[in-house]
């Protein structure tokens, strides 16, 4: 506040002195200013001297930096009054050459293409491995087996058996009908034994097939700050991947026992039919 009052007082004094000088040009009380103490001639502009007269050029304020550069470039000229000329050769020298193979063609700028090893490492960190597309001759779908497993995909865990279908968050580097191996198996169990991993079970794997890439139901996100006139409503649909479990490996599977009651009933019927004859 004190600094502002000082600027106002100096501006007022300069305005009064300038007004008196131009209203009384022949006053005998005026003395010529010493030339040694003045570095620039006195302005003949009767307008009051602004406190911001120290700015030697105009200021441009805008929301984007590009507009500022455009305005400054339009006003900048050489001492001779000619604008700067740039040749095409200099522009070509300033351009940096990029390897097109390192970036996605037609994709977002600066998005790097991952190699096969990098894709495999990133998929392994999530908890799966892509084997390849499913062929017609592959008999991956088997009848139900009394074995279950607890697998981890990303940050979620699922209890699955062969023939089950689960929805996970969108898995990268895989398409529909691709075969996957879920290698983060936390637990294996059957009717006779249970194997608990620390944290995972070694030599255990769960095989699955990608059936679909879909979207979850819409979720509404509403934000509000009271007394601030702030309200935001947004919608979100999570991308999902549907997996069909085909096989569980790493545990002894008990043999499938067929129900023998229908066989016994058929034998009794045959005996009853043979007795009257």
mmCIF file of N, CA and C in Angstrom, residues 5 10 16 51 56 59 71 82 93 97 138 140 142 150 159 170 179 217 237 245 255:
data_model
loop_
_atom_site.group_PDB
_atom_site.id
_atom_site.type_symbol
_atom_site.label_atom_id
_atom_site.label_comp_id
_atom_site.label_asym_id
_atom_site.label_seq_id
_atom_site.Cartn_x
_atom_site.Cartn_y
_atom_site.Cartn_z
ATOM 1 N N UNK A 5 0.924 4.325 -2.813
ATOM 2 C CA UNK A 5 0.710 5.742 -2.500
ATOM 3 C C UNK A 5 1.872 6.593 -2.985
ATOM 4 N N UNK A 10 3.956 10.680 -6.796
ATOM 5 C CA UNK A 10 4.902 11.089 -7.834
ATOM 6 C C UNK A 10 4.176 11.409 -9.139
ATOM 7 N N UNK A 16 1.181 17.982 -12.103
ATOM 8 C CA UNK A 16 1.083 19.402 -11.754
ATOM 9 C C UNK A 16 2.201 20.212 -12.386
ATOM 10 N N UNK A 51 2.875 5.949 -14.102
ATOM 11 C CA UNK A 51 3.849 5.239 -13.279
ATOM 12 C C UNK A 51 4.440 4.048 -14.009
ATOM 13 N N UNK A 56 9.198 -0.203 -22.030
ATOM 14 C CA UNK A 56 9.658 0.307 -23.315
ATOM 15 C C UNK A 56 8.881 -0.274 -24.485
ATOM 16 N N UNK A 59 2.792 -4.773 -24.014
ATOM 17 C CA UNK A 59 2.658 -6.130 -23.510
ATOM 18 C C UNK A 59 1.411 -6.773 -24.101
ATOM 19 N N UNK A 71 2.195 -12.537 -32.178
ATOM 20 C CA UNK A 71 2.154 -11.080 -32.095
ATOM 21 C C UNK A 71 3.544 -10.488 -32.004
ATOM 22 N N UNK A 82 13.188 -3.780 -42.488
ATOM 23 C CA UNK A 82 12.902 -4.986 -43.251
ATOM 24 C C UNK A 82 12.711 -6.143 -42.290
ATOM 25 N N UNK A 93 17.666 -27.531 -41.976
ATOM 26 C CA UNK A 93 18.728 -27.902 -41.053
ATOM 27 C C UNK A 93 18.225 -27.977 -39.619
ATOM 28 N N UNK A 97 15.315 -35.273 -37.533
ATOM 29 C CA UNK A 97 14.816 -36.470 -38.198
ATOM 30 C C UNK A 97 14.475 -37.520 -37.149
ATOM 31 N N UNK A 138 -7.933 -77.387 -32.514
ATOM 32 C CA UNK A 138 -7.586 -77.393 -31.094
ATOM 33 C C UNK A 138 -8.802 -77.797 -30.270
ATOM 34 N N UNK A 140 -9.658 -77.574 -27.057
ATOM 35 C CA UNK A 140 -9.341 -76.992 -25.758
ATOM 36 C C UNK A 140 -10.507 -77.109 -24.776
ATOM 37 N N UNK A 142 -13.064 -78.907 -22.606
ATOM 38 C CA UNK A 142 -13.169 -80.229 -22.020
ATOM 39 C C UNK A 142 -14.390 -80.292 -21.118
ATOM 40 N N UNK A 150 -7.568 -70.299 -7.908
ATOM 41 C CA UNK A 150 -7.687 -68.860 -7.646
ATOM 42 C C UNK A 150 -6.547 -68.177 -8.396
ATOM 43 N N UNK A 159 -11.910 -66.950 -8.581
ATOM 44 C CA UNK A 159 -11.983 -68.388 -8.344
ATOM 45 C C UNK A 159 -12.673 -69.008 -9.557
ATOM 46 N N UNK A 170 -9.822 -54.640 -19.505
ATOM 47 C CA UNK A 170 -9.345 -54.860 -20.880
ATOM 48 C C UNK A 170 -7.885 -55.297 -20.876
ATOM 49 N N UNK A 179 -5.570 -67.598 -27.401
ATOM 50 C CA UNK A 179 -5.368 -68.474 -26.242
ATOM 51 C C UNK A 179 -4.426 -67.795 -25.256
ATOM 52 N N UNK A 217 -21.487 -51.438 -17.896
ATOM 53 C CA UNK A 217 -22.579 -50.477 -17.791
ATOM 54 C C UNK A 217 -22.034 -49.099 -17.431
ATOM 55 N N UNK A 237 -17.622 -45.754 -18.996
ATOM 56 C CA UNK A 237 -17.895 -47.159 -19.288
ATOM 57 C C UNK A 237 -16.560 -47.901 -19.339
ATOM 58 N N UNK A 245 -12.557 -70.161 -19.316
ATOM 59 C CA UNK A 245 -11.542 -71.049 -18.749
ATOM 60 C C UNK A 245 -11.675 -72.420 -19.405
ATOM 61 N N UNK A 255 -10.481 -88.912 -10.873
ATOM 62 C CA UNK A 255 -11.212 -89.462 -12.033
ATOM 63 C C UNK A 255 -12.692 -89.137 -11.935
#
